[in-house]
């Protein structure tokens, strides 16, 4: 699965590699480093001492000991000195080196804390952005499940222009209690009669009925299904499948399931992720959601946020997920 943003103690995560925001001496300190060493036990420190330290932006691996992981990857983040000291490049390099090392070790999953965003003083929003971008770039060429662990949700900064715009949009559009008789959220389970294989999708209507037949024949009415619509839209946009599912933050395996099963029933988050990847406008999004039996609702905060991004033509799934995470809403794409 691709990137998952979660709020948890990183020492409790079960995955192949846990990344430690270490110092260059690789000697147990405070913050996440202290937590990892405490949970792993003293043998972790003993192995660290044999590694001869680590430079800023680089990464070194040890065993996981008592942690639920095979490896701890120690990387040293830059200290924030105002932003003009190549902090961004160095921080990017921490993620890249750790991911490359995890790949070399055959890891299929890795969990990152927000490196440098604690004692080293990196602004949390920017650190989070770099974490997401660098991991997303890596995942364009590689398959791995990447967890970005945000320990303290409130640490994310919501002071930017984007967040004040989102807040304004929510104030104008979010309806806490839906009093309408017919809410926008339809959740329609469509009854579709089983299609003949290869049937392209328009309505098949019989104009003549054999008069001997007493029983009413079953009309085969067959709409284009969600997965058929998805594949058509991908073609229309001239996209490659892989480009589409990666932009949607969707797992390759999930995409092949959808591809091979015309009747696949996706979750709402999966549908929305594809709408974003395909850069659909609001009407097209409504249409695609309906194919899967869903609709956007202005009484669901997450829907209002996604709607804001679509209306602003901002189709960056990672920014959208960051905003959804900030508001404690379900994220788009493959989610845990
Ligand atoms: P640095 O020195 O690189 O800034 P810190 O450990 O001080 O490292 O903080 C890095 C990030 O890790 C911070 O965002 C902090 O909130 C977070 N953090 C601290 N403890 C944990 C933990 N147990 N699990 C996940 N993240 C944690």
XYZ file of C-alpha atoms and ligand atoms in Angstrom:
363
model
C 0.000 0.000 0.000
C 1.259 3.521 -0.637
C 1.489 6.394 1.861
C -0.530 6.259 5.031
C -0.582 9.078 7.509
C -1.269 7.852 10.996
C -1.255 9.171 14.517
C 0.368 6.688 16.803
C 3.381 5.962 18.914
C 5.882 4.738 16.308
C 7.260 2.112 18.690
C 3.889 0.328 18.547
C 3.862 -0.039 14.778
C 4.433 -3.427 13.211
C 6.345 -3.101 9.967
C 9.656 -4.089 8.391
C 11.559 -0.920 9.259
C 11.036 1.839 11.799
C 12.979 5.023 11.197
C 14.616 6.789 14.091
C 15.273 10.531 14.176
C 18.737 10.001 15.641
C 21.638 12.302 16.476
C 24.973 12.033 14.670
C 26.595 10.078 17.519
C 23.823 7.488 17.432
C 23.574 7.736 21.183
C 20.092 7.462 22.652
C 18.647 10.902 23.295
C 15.160 12.268 23.938
C 12.026 12.452 21.804
C 11.308 9.651 19.402
C 14.910 8.454 19.666
C 14.528 7.864 23.395
C 11.192 6.141 22.890
C 12.655 3.784 20.256
C 15.667 2.889 22.407
C 13.504 2.287 25.476
C 11.166 0.021 23.539
C 13.956 -1.860 21.714
C 16.065 -2.507 24.812
C 19.803 -1.919 25.486
C 21.090 -4.156 22.704
C 20.018 -1.508 20.198
C 22.400 1.017 21.742
C 25.178 -1.566 21.772
C 24.804 -2.131 18.021
C 24.558 1.618 17.352
C 27.898 2.174 19.047
C 29.569 -0.096 16.511
C 28.383 2.022 13.580
C 30.713 4.991 14.094
C 28.019 7.680 14.040
C 26.023 8.972 11.097
C 26.119 12.194 9.078
C 23.194 14.539 8.613
C 21.019 13.324 5.713
C 22.440 9.798 5.805
C 20.983 6.580 7.200
C 22.273 3.443 8.908
C 20.438 0.248 9.838
C 20.428 -1.930 12.927
C 18.240 -4.784 14.114
C 14.850 -4.069 15.653
C 15.381 -6.061 18.878
C 12.267 -5.847 21.057
C 10.426 -3.648 18.581
C 7.881 -5.073 16.152
C 10.193 -4.549 13.197
C 13.160 -6.224 11.529
C 15.231 -3.052 11.281
C 15.603 0.322 12.860
C 16.901 2.791 10.315
C 18.698 5.662 12.016
C 18.832 8.920 10.138
C 20.061 12.288 11.297
C 17.896 15.266 10.432
C 19.129 18.836 10.046
C 18.688 21.369 12.832
C 16.446 24.224 11.751
C 18.485 27.408 11.409
C 15.970 29.623 9.664
C 15.688 27.772 6.360
C 18.695 29.146 4.463
C 21.125 26.416 5.378
C 19.998 23.702 2.967
C 17.712 22.310 5.636
C 15.150 21.174 3.050
C 17.717 19.277 0.936
C 19.159 17.656 4.025
C 15.757 16.621 5.302
C 14.810 15.238 1.890
C 18.025 13.294 1.894
C 17.082 11.685 5.244
C 13.918 10.265 3.695
C 15.631 9.220 0.462
C 18.554 7.497 2.211
C 16.228 5.698 4.613
C 13.956 4.505 1.808
C 16.895 3.316 -0.307
C 18.364 1.477 2.657
C 15.008 -0.136 3.428
C 14.752 -1.217 -0.207
C 18.275 -2.668 -0.099
C 17.236 -4.684 2.969
C 14.146 -5.998 1.153
C 11.643 -4.147 3.344
C 8.062 -3.950 2.189
C 6.937 -1.457 4.806
C 8.537 1.428 6.662
C 7.366 3.907 9.292
C 8.772 7.433 9.596
C 8.369 9.915 12.417
C 8.473 13.581 11.384
C 12.231 13.853 11.333
C 13.652 17.132 12.676
C 10.189 18.366 13.630
C 10.774 18.057 17.389
C 13.826 19.273 19.276
C 15.606 20.139 15.991
C 12.946 22.776 15.436
C 11.917 22.226 11.802
C 8.499 23.847 11.189
C 6.079 20.940 11.410
C 3.982 21.786 8.335
C 7.067 22.043 6.133
C 8.621 18.905 7.582
C 5.383 17.046 6.902
C 5.258 18.316 3.332
C 8.828 17.166 2.645
C 8.076 13.771 4.181
C 5.080 13.261 1.919
C 6.682 14.558 -1.291
C 9.892 12.615 -0.933
C 8.098 9.382 -0.122
C 5.638 9.923 -2.987
C 8.547 10.454 -5.418
C 10.173 7.254 -4.239
C 6.914 5.356 -4.657
C 6.670 6.402 -8.297
C 9.413 3.876 -9.021
C 9.096 1.503 -6.067
C 6.508 -0.534 -4.207
C 6.501 -0.133 -0.444
C 3.998 0.747 2.251
C 5.088 3.986 3.861
C 3.632 5.142 7.166
C 4.173 8.749 8.094
C 3.592 8.959 11.792
C 2.348 12.261 13.109
C 2.528 11.921 16.853
C 0.816 15.124 17.701
C -1.892 16.178 15.274
C -2.209 19.629 16.760
C 1.455 20.189 15.962
C 0.518 20.588 12.316
C 0.227 24.219 11.445
C -3.025 25.462 10.120
C -2.084 29.073 9.813
C -1.408 29.050 6.084
C -3.622 30.726 3.492
C -4.772 27.285 2.315
C -6.116 26.421 5.751
C -7.867 29.733 6.238
C -9.523 29.200 2.824
C -10.560 25.676 3.803
C -11.969 26.955 7.089
C -13.943 29.611 5.278
C -15.301 27.057 2.816
C -16.302 24.760 5.685
C -18.062 27.627 7.458
C -20.051 28.381 4.328
C -20.863 24.839 3.286
C -20.732 22.371 6.127
C -24.126 21.526 7.535
C -23.767 19.832 10.862
C -27.206 18.310 10.969
C -28.958 17.299 7.834
C -32.593 18.286 8.118
C -33.595 17.776 4.508
C -35.941 14.957 3.727
C -33.721 13.749 0.915
C -30.114 14.164 1.923
C -27.431 14.499 -0.723
C -25.875 11.340 0.624
C -27.743 8.682 -1.293
C -25.842 5.499 -0.741
C -27.759 3.770 -3.453
C -27.289 0.065 -3.901
C -28.024 -0.313 -7.570
C -29.649 -3.477 -8.766
C -27.947 -4.500 -11.935
C -28.963 -7.638 -13.750
C -26.044 -9.840 -14.596
C -24.469 -8.693 -17.838
C -23.603 -10.903 -20.752
C -19.825 -11.074 -20.974
C -18.394 -8.295 -23.074
C -21.635 -6.363 -23.131
C -20.585 -2.816 -23.761
C -22.962 -0.939 -21.555
C -25.851 0.750 -23.308
C -29.454 -0.286 -22.844
C -30.575 -3.427 -24.584
C -34.269 -3.177 -25.337
C -36.325 -5.862 -27.035
C -38.873 -4.317 -29.432
C -40.633 -7.515 -30.202
C -41.998 -10.001 -27.790
C -42.869 -13.468 -28.956
C -46.640 -13.644 -28.384
C -46.568 -17.281 -27.283
C -44.557 -16.261 -24.268
C -46.814 -15.771 -21.300
C -44.127 -14.656 -18.902
C -42.677 -11.150 -19.023
C -39.119 -11.367 -20.270
C -36.397 -9.985 -18.051
C -34.979 -6.818 -19.556
C -31.276 -6.674 -19.371
C -30.530 -3.102 -18.448
C -26.900 -2.598 -17.905
C -25.188 0.648 -16.977
C -21.493 1.230 -17.343
C -20.043 0.080 -14.036
C -17.662 2.020 -11.810
C -14.607 0.135 -13.001
C -15.602 0.444 -16.649
C -16.085 4.156 -16.191
C -12.746 4.448 -14.443
C -10.891 2.643 -17.219
C -12.649 4.730 -19.853
C -11.721 7.968 -18.085
C -8.096 6.857 -17.768
C -8.030 6.278 -21.546
C -9.750 9.553 -22.274
C -7.193 11.428 -20.191
C -4.383 9.629 -22.027
C -2.991 8.398 -18.704
C -1.143 5.198 -17.996
C -2.816 2.968 -15.389
C 0.217 3.232 -13.125
C 0.211 7.015 -13.347
C -3.430 7.047 -12.330
C -3.240 4.709 -9.346
C -0.103 6.367 -8.045
C -1.651 9.812 -8.296
C -4.621 8.346 -6.441
C -2.388 6.954 -3.674
C -3.868 3.557 -4.497
C -2.150 0.251 -4.107
C -1.247 -1.565 -7.359
C -2.931 -4.775 -6.145
C -6.164 -2.957 -5.415
C -6.056 -1.373 -8.849
C -5.664 -4.750 -10.576
C -8.631 -6.072 -8.592
C -10.735 -3.176 -9.824
C -9.412 -3.590 -13.358
C -10.241 -7.275 -13.555
C -13.666 -7.088 -11.947
C -16.214 -4.892 -13.739
C -18.558 -5.246 -10.761
C -15.988 -4.255 -8.140
C -17.552 -2.268 -5.289
C -15.015 0.326 -4.164
C -15.121 2.362 -0.966
C -16.058 6.027 -1.192
C -12.458 7.007 -0.369
C -11.185 4.902 -3.261
C -13.627 6.471 -5.712
C -12.750 9.970 -4.563
C -9.053 9.208 -4.842
C -9.535 8.265 -8.494
C -11.643 11.374 -9.124
C -8.745 13.438 -7.812
C -6.155 11.509 -9.828
C -8.222 12.032 -12.967
C -8.774 15.697 -12.117
C -12.527 15.388 -12.538
C -14.728 18.409 -11.954
C -17.566 18.314 -9.441
C -20.210 17.029 -11.876
C -17.959 14.257 -13.123
C -17.068 13.415 -9.529
C -20.762 13.146 -8.636
C -21.264 10.885 -11.639
C -18.401 8.594 -10.740
C -19.458 8.433 -7.092
C -22.958 7.513 -8.123
C -21.593 4.584 -10.131
C -20.427 3.135 -6.852
C -23.561 4.100 -4.939
C -22.209 7.182 -3.186
C -22.637 10.937 -3.231
C -20.902 13.883 -1.647
C -22.694 15.147 1.405
C -22.435 18.573 2.940
C -23.007 17.030 6.338
C -19.769 15.061 6.112
C -16.845 17.307 6.884
C -14.424 15.224 4.791
C -16.689 15.557 1.753
C -16.846 19.319 2.154
C -13.057 19.458 2.310
C -12.665 17.304 -0.819
C -15.265 19.454 -2.560
C -13.249 22.558 -1.656
C -10.146 21.085 -3.317
C -12.046 20.018 -6.437
C -13.642 23.440 -6.792
C -10.237 25.076 -6.389
C -8.822 22.654 -9.001
C -6.191 21.608 -6.496
C -5.747 17.924 -7.269
C -2.783 17.218 -5.038
C -3.866 14.107 -3.134
C -1.194 14.579 -0.493
C -2.315 18.112 0.311
C -5.897 16.852 0.420
C -4.959 14.024 2.755
C -3.011 16.404 4.930
C -6.124 18.569 5.287
C -8.344 15.541 5.913
C -5.909 14.302 8.523
C -5.846 17.710 10.164
C -9.624 17.591 10.483
C -9.632 13.980 11.626
C -11.437 12.720 8.526
C -10.954 9.540 6.496
C -8.060 9.845 4.051
C -8.315 9.169 0.337
C -6.700 6.238 -1.408
C -5.612 2.996 0.148
C -6.122 3.384 3.850
C -5.362 1.135 6.774
P 14.318 15.691 16.111
O 15.445 15.853 17.055
O 14.729 15.104 14.772
O 13.512 16.935 15.970
P 12.333 14.525 17.937
O 12.351 13.168 18.511
O 12.562 15.646 18.901
O 13.414 14.533 16.759
O 10.976 14.764 17.176
C 10.687 14.268 15.897
C 9.201 14.047 15.782
O 8.854 12.809 16.401
C 8.342 15.101 16.459
O 7.295 15.462 15.568
C 7.770 14.389 17.680
O 6.464 14.865 18.000
C 7.690 12.986 17.185
N 7.675 11.932 18.221
C 8.128 11.960 19.499
N 7.908 10.771 20.078
C 7.304 9.970 19.166
C 6.811 8.638 19.157
N 6.911 7.843 20.224
N 6.235 8.163 18.012
C 6.143 8.930 16.913
N 6.591 10.186 16.837
C 7.160 10.707 17.963
